[in-house]
Amino acid sequence: MAAPGILVVEDEQPLARILAYALGNDGYRVETAGDGIECMNRIATFSPDVVIMDIMMPKLDGVETIKLLRQNQLNRDLVIVALSARCSNADREAALAAGANVFMKKPFAIARLLESVEQLLASERSP
Amino acid sequence: VTTVGQTLTNFRFLVRSVRWVELAITALIVFFARAVSHLDFPILPVAIVFGASFLWNLAFWYAGRRHLVEERGIEGVRLLMWSWVVADVVTNLLLITFTGGTSSPFLFFLVLPVILGSVALGRPGPSYGVAAGSVAGLAAVWAMDRAGSIPRFRSYPAGSDSMFYQPDIAAGIFLMSVAVLSLLVYTIFRFRPNFFIFQEAFREGRFRIHSFRAGDIQELRLEEVEAIGPEDLLEEVVQNLTTNPSVVFSAAMVFPAGDDTIGGVPGNSWHQGLTRQRIVSVTRRQVIPTWSEFRSERSELFRHLRYAETGDLWEGPFAVLRKDGLFPHFEDAENYLATPVAQDGRTVVVLIVGVRNPVRDRSEVVLHLLNVAAQLKPLMVAETRLSQMRGELSALHDQNESLSRVNRLQSDFVSIASHELKTPLTSIMAYTDALLMHADDPAFGERKEFLRVVRDETDRLLRMVNRILDFSAIEFGQRNLKRTRIEMRTLVEDCVTTMRHDLDRRQVRVELNLPVALPRVEVDPDLMKQVLLNLLNNAWKFSPQGGCITVAAREAASAIEVVVSDQGPGIPEDEVENIFKQFYRVHRDGADTPEGSGLGLTIVRNIVELHGGRITVDGGVGRGATFTFTIPKEQCINDRPETVLGDLVHRPEFTHLMKLLVRMVADYMDCKIVSVMLLSADRKQLFVQVAYGLEEEIVRDARVPVGEGIAGRVVASGRPMLIENVEDIDGFSGPNNPQYETSSLISVPLMMNDQVVGAVNCNNKVTGEPFYAEDLSLLVTLTEKVTLALARALEFEDSRDTLQRTVRALQALVDLHGTETRATKRAVRYAMELGRRMGLTRHQILALQYAVVIHDVGMTRQRRDLLRRRGPLDPGEVQEVRRHPGEGAELVEPFLSADELEEAIRYHHERMDGTGYPHGLSGEHIPLVARIVSVVDAYDSMTSPRPYRRTLRPSEAGSELVENAGSQFDPDVVRAFLDILAENGELSREDYMHLKEGERWLRPASLS
């Protein structure tokens, strides 16, 4: 079975780059998208197992993108990790309500993120 | 303000009752007579006649009352009366037609009530009109009937000429007539007291049409009353009243909400002349009726209150003429006088006074009223105090506003700080994590790249932190300006150098267009560089690869204008309003949003405004963005020898006011140089205290001995001077300094408390023309107003409020000049000419001249987007715009020495037909100055370029005026104005004749 695919949706180029690097280092197939719209375009061809989604993005923001993703039955089992610099309870609730599996505050330790992704993928497969 | 008949509407139930009783009884008689006397007139037409007459009355009463009486005043009353006459005559005519002519008995019944009614109404003209009109109409009908020119049904039994010859019918008719009479008499006497005052009002010509809505009082909340806090005031008044020997007691009642008692509650009412025991023993209910009783139609007091409800005390007091058990415990009092005190059109307090002396006739009551009203004068003071308190309340409200603004700011701040600070932090953290993971791996190839990213992101973080610090320093006023005089070019070039690297990277060129002769600006160089850097950076961000940024500057009358424009995508029109807001970023689809704090432009605006300038931006997608900001040219020297004004000069508010003064003068006079000179303490020489647009050396070194030079002569004589050409004056060879471009100048003495303290000088009109007489008188007026306000503000040393209002007013005047609504010089000239022709006094003309210039000053307090809006406004916004005349009048209150000025500002949007705002005055009730301002302003703005519509030619604007003469404008003013336009060559002879042909509008519309 192929390595799990991860789509990193992040408008900050440096951050997208380092996430792609770190995840790739861990053996995942990684692609990046600069905003929500690009994410929607990429998802069809790439069909990842995990989407790492920044919330504050231009054009289509993270919450809206997650909602769009979840509308599609095919993406029901998709693991979505939301990342945001705004981290009030309301922001967190909004992201989770839209359909994110995990909400992570920025800044975060890369190791934490990798750990979360791994756990989520494991729990996704076990049941 | 409306002095037209308040009383009448309060008699509507009376008049209505009389008319309806009359109509009903006539109908009864007609049909009763038919039943008992075998008359054979057709029922249906007669019934229709009665029905129509009833509907006519109803329609005129309900539909017509509002339009006729309330809007047209006494004209409306007459119309209403005549409508009744017409209704009577038509009804009678038709009845006679259908019931058998004048030989039928009914005519008698139709005339009877009319005569009775007019007798009951007494002497007043209109009721005679009704009676006389009706009788005359009936006489005409009779004559026509006799002559056989009215078709009629033959309805009485054959064989007799008239029904009067049949005894049983005659007896029945007699009984019926007694019944009618007694009903009418009852109706009239039932409302007798109202009749009484009605007559009084009619006779004195004192109509006050005023509909008192019970709901208004009901809505009043007790808390509101307490907020106004009339306790001490009322106590004072009540005590004053008791010094009048004829006053038995007095009580002030405060109206609370709901149906509770309205008085007798300690703290809510005050009594004098009553023993303590009495007050205690008398229950609330007994002293004063409950609220519901009080406002019920049956309550005498309330009914009287209804026509007395007004803030105008001399019109307000009323008498209760009979002891009617309203205040059973005050046996000594024969009569009660009461006056309501209204605030914002709602009654807040009712003052009741018991009068000992029996009152036998009306003149005695009036005398008492006057007596008591004189005692009530302190309440006038109360009114002012109330309005003061209102002011304080609104200040509190403002404070609240600004607090909530701070709250918003904080939440924005949190949001922006989250994103803009955490984003680079996140990258830094992620990259260092990655670096750490490979810290021991010598083969790790990306080390250098990662470290560079960390470095870049740290830079970014630092920039953001700096910006936030700058922003808070400026926003919270922690930074004082360190002004130096510096060349604009130096500043711009410095900034371009700073940005060189970025500019080159994207091959963006910067083109400078700075005139060599540009005066140096007095600014804080660090802050001004921030402005330029922010604007340049902004322009750079949005510039296309290889684009060009233009920085241009030019000298305007009172300021240097700097323009920074780019060739980027431009700013959408609807974003223009928001662009200077904190944390606002223009959203563009399909384009990368460059990095930004959302603070840059806010910082820019704050800095520019800190320098006393203004910044604007031109929007439009595809046209690039153009930012224009101004730097005022004012200079103020503080290290001066002592002046006649002593320490005053060193007070910061003095400097502030003086700076505003020179700026205002420069703006309004359209000249490049303005200086305020003050007398030295020994009164021997003058030096420049504050200047606008003058070289620093002159400002610093100029000394003019009193009696020499222009300013010296002006100060010595105390009279203003207008010099058309300085070379014509003996002893002057020409402009004494190369900076003076024209040889025309104006100098006006600066008077404070009737003493010359200095002079205001103006040079260099922007147009290069010499100054004219109207310039001089405008300067005199402006100076007078400012020094008056200044003197007033300085008189009360502690009164920061007065001072703040003065500063606000001046600032508003300066702002006004920056808007499109300002008046042209030409308008001022025409207005003065108009004033002369309309017979105004010199004083009034001066006020008028000033009013034309500043009548829209209230606009500066409106939301900017409303002024720019091209599309329709929603009702709330319309309300807001409609407040501007009132706000303007309040704003410039510190300057108001003349009532005309206030009136002109307050009422310039009133219309002759009464549909204008804010008060809906009509015709002659609008002050003449306001009518003149309205015409001149309309013409001026129609013929001036405005972005939202095309500029009209004088003839077109003239015909607009003619078109609306009578409805919007005063026809007399329009006529005189057209004459002036024609004489000034603005209207051609043909156009003028053509406009004059429309004689229709020459008829004053106020008479109908």
mmCIF file of C-alpha atoms in Angstrom, chain A:
data_model
loop_
_atom_site.group_PDB
_atom_site.id
_atom_site.type_symbol
_atom_site.label_atom_id
_atom_site.label_comp_id
_atom_site.label_asym_id
_atom_site.label_seq_id
_atom_site.Cartn_x
_atom_site.Cartn_y
_atom_site.Cartn_z
ATOM 1 C CA MET A 1 0.000 0.000 0.000
ATOM 2 C CA ALA A 2 1.255 3.445 -0.993
ATOM 3 C CA ALA A 3 2.353 5.939 1.620
ATOM 4 C CA PRO A 4 -0.516 8.104 2.922
ATOM 5 C CA GLY A 5 -0.964 11.350 0.966
ATOM 6 C CA ILE A 6 -1.052 14.689 2.719
ATOM 7 C CA LEU A 7 -2.216 17.979 1.212
ATOM 8 C CA VAL A 8 -0.833 21.052 2.961
ATOM 9 C CA VAL A 9 -3.052 24.094 2.398
ATOM 10 C CA GLU A 10 -1.155 27.156 3.590
ATOM 11 C CA ASP A 11 -0.774 30.623 2.078
ATOM 12 C CA GLU A 12 2.503 31.303 3.829
ATOM 13 C CA GLN A 13 5.119 29.972 1.450
ATOM 14 C CA PRO A 14 7.892 29.367 3.990
ATOM 15 C CA LEU A 15 5.575 27.491 6.293
ATOM 16 C CA ALA A 16 4.128 25.374 3.482
ATOM 17 C CA ARG A 17 7.652 24.571 2.422
ATOM 18 C CA ILE A 18 8.826 23.396 5.839
ATOM 19 C CA LEU A 19 5.683 21.376 6.454
ATOM 20 C CA ALA A 20 6.088 19.662 3.113
ATOM 21 C CA TYR A 21 9.717 19.011 3.956
ATOM 22 C CA ALA A 22 9.049 17.599 7.416
ATOM 23 C CA LEU A 23 6.119 15.440 6.329
ATOM 24 C CA GLY A 24 8.005 14.236 3.275
ATOM 25 C CA ASN A 25 10.879 13.314 5.532
ATOM 26 C CA ASP A 26 8.494 11.121 7.494
ATOM 27 C CA GLY A 27 7.630 9.235 4.370
ATOM 28 C CA TYR A 28 4.309 10.770 3.370
ATOM 29 C CA ARG A 29 3.419 11.820 -0.146
ATOM 30 C CA VAL A 30 2.991 15.590 0.187
ATOM 31 C CA GLU A 31 1.525 18.267 -2.027
ATOM 32 C CA THR A 32 0.818 21.919 -1.219
ATOM 33 C CA ALA A 33 -1.893 24.412 -2.099
ATOM 34 C CA GLY A 34 -1.763 28.187 -1.516
ATOM 35 C CA ASP A 35 -5.415 28.785 -0.734
ATOM 36 C CA GLY A 36 -8.825 27.183 -0.465
ATOM 37 C CA ILE A 37 -9.599 27.307 -4.143
ATOM 38 C CA GLU A 38 -6.336 25.689 -5.088
ATOM 39 C CA CYS A 39 -7.048 23.063 -2.459
ATOM 40 C CA MET A 40 -10.410 22.224 -4.030
ATOM 41 C CA ASN A 41 -8.766 21.875 -7.423
ATOM 42 C CA ARG A 42 -5.936 19.731 -6.127
ATOM 43 C CA ILE A 43 -8.081 17.402 -4.045
ATOM 44 C CA ALA A 44 -9.706 15.755 -7.051
ATOM 45 C CA THR A 45 -6.463 14.630 -8.660
ATOM 46 C CA PHE A 46 -4.434 13.994 -5.543
ATOM 47 C CA SER A 47 -7.017 12.416 -3.201
ATOM 48 C CA PRO A 48 -4.978 12.693 -0.007
ATOM 49 C CA ASP A 49 -5.649 10.931 3.275
ATOM 50 C CA VAL A 50 -4.913 13.981 5.358
ATOM 51 C CA VAL A 51 -5.424 17.699 4.706
ATOM 52 C CA ILE A 52 -3.510 20.179 6.823
ATOM 53 C CA MET A 53 -5.528 23.356 6.545
ATOM 54 C CA ASP A 54 -4.567 26.867 7.513
ATOM 55 C CA ILE A 55 -7.628 28.830 8.641
ATOM 56 C CA MET A 56 -6.694 32.427 7.807
ATOM 57 C CA MET A 57 -6.177 32.465 4.086
ATOM 58 C CA PRO A 58 -7.071 34.844 1.256
ATOM 59 C CA LYS A 59 -9.871 34.140 -1.236
ATOM 60 C CA LEU A 60 -11.422 31.087 0.407
ATOM 61 C CA ASP A 61 -10.584 30.732 4.062
ATOM 62 C CA GLY A 62 -9.961 27.477 5.890
ATOM 63 C CA VAL A 63 -13.350 27.098 7.545
ATOM 64 C CA GLU A 64 -15.189 27.567 4.260
ATOM 65 C CA THR A 65 -12.867 25.181 2.503
ATOM 66 C CA ILE A 66 -13.414 22.507 5.140
ATOM 67 C CA LYS A 67 -17.182 22.914 4.777
ATOM 68 C CA LEU A 68 -16.884 22.511 1.022
ATOM 69 C CA LEU A 69 -14.727 19.462 1.431
ATOM 70 C CA ARG A 70 -17.136 17.804 3.844
ATOM 71 C CA GLN A 71 -20.068 18.397 1.542
ATOM 72 C CA ASN A 72 -18.602 15.760 -0.750
ATOM 73 C CA GLN A 73 -19.380 12.223 0.460
ATOM 74 C CA LEU A 74 -16.033 11.008 -0.891
ATOM 75 C CA ASN A 75 -14.238 13.172 1.621
ATOM 76 C CA ARG A 76 -16.151 11.871 4.608
ATOM 77 C CA ASP A 77 -13.243 9.897 5.954
ATOM 78 C CA LEU A 78 -10.655 12.519 5.108
ATOM 79 C CA VAL A 79 -8.573 13.539 8.099
ATOM 80 C CA ILE A 80 -8.454 17.309 8.417
ATOM 81 C CA VAL A 81 -6.033 19.126 10.696
ATOM 82 C CA ALA A 82 -6.861 22.812 11.098
ATOM 83 C CA LEU A 83 -4.069 25.265 11.877
ATOM 84 C CA SER A 84 -4.770 28.794 13.022
ATOM 85 C CA ALA A 85 -3.098 31.765 14.603
ATOM 86 C CA ARG A 86 -6.450 32.879 15.915
ATOM 87 C CA CYS A 87 -7.152 30.461 18.652
ATOM 88 C CA SER A 88 -10.059 31.623 20.738
ATOM 89 C CA ASN A 89 -12.636 29.033 21.668
ATOM 90 C CA ALA A 90 -14.957 30.457 19.048
ATOM 91 C CA ASP A 91 -12.354 29.992 16.335
ATOM 92 C CA ARG A 92 -11.714 26.494 17.498
ATOM 93 C CA GLU A 93 -15.418 25.647 17.605
ATOM 94 C CA ALA A 94 -15.944 27.079 14.138
ATOM 95 C CA ALA A 95 -13.204 24.923 12.658
ATOM 96 C CA LEU A 96 -14.351 21.767 14.425
ATOM 97 C CA ALA A 97 -17.991 22.422 13.579
ATOM 98 C CA ALA A 98 -17.068 22.825 9.936
ATOM 99 C CA GLY A 99 -15.583 19.342 10.040
ATOM 100 C CA ALA A 100 -11.964 19.494 11.109
ATOM 101 C CA ASN A 101 -10.767 16.499 13.136
ATOM 102 C CA VAL A 102 -8.137 18.392 15.067
ATOM 103 C CA PHE A 103 -7.483 22.029 15.732
ATOM 104 C CA MET A 104 -3.897 23.152 16.304
ATOM 105 C CA LYS A 105 -2.754 26.557 17.433
ATOM 106 C CA LYS A 106 0.006 28.376 15.626
ATOM 107 C CA PRO A 107 2.844 28.343 16.395
ATOM 108 C CA PHE A 108 3.217 24.619 16.977
ATOM 109 C CA ALA A 109 6.053 22.152 17.334
ATOM 110 C CA ILE A 110 6.561 20.151 14.171
ATOM 111 C CA ALA A 111 6.922 16.988 16.208
ATOM 112 C CA ARG A 112 3.454 17.543 17.689
ATOM 113 C CA LEU A 113 1.955 17.902 14.268
ATOM 114 C CA LEU A 114 3.647 14.779 12.958
ATOM 115 C CA GLU A 115 2.467 12.881 16.018
ATOM 116 C CA SER A 116 -1.126 14.018 15.546
ATOM 117 C CA VAL A 117 -1.147 13.082 11.909
ATOM 118 C CA GLU A 118 0.206 9.660 12.699
ATOM 119 C CA GLN A 119 -2.342 9.052 15.451
ATOM 120 C CA LEU A 120 -5.225 10.212 13.338
ATOM 121 C CA LEU A 121 -4.208 7.995 10.461
ATOM 122 C CA ALA A 122 -3.881 5.057 12.822
ATOM 123 C CA SER A 123 -7.317 5.561 14.381
ATOM 124 C CA GLU A 124 -8.750 6.027 10.894
ATOM 125 C CA ARG A 125 -7.533 2.564 9.875
ATOM 126 C CA SER A 126 -8.175 0.578 13.059
ATOM 127 C CA PRO A 127 -12.011 0.563 13.273
#
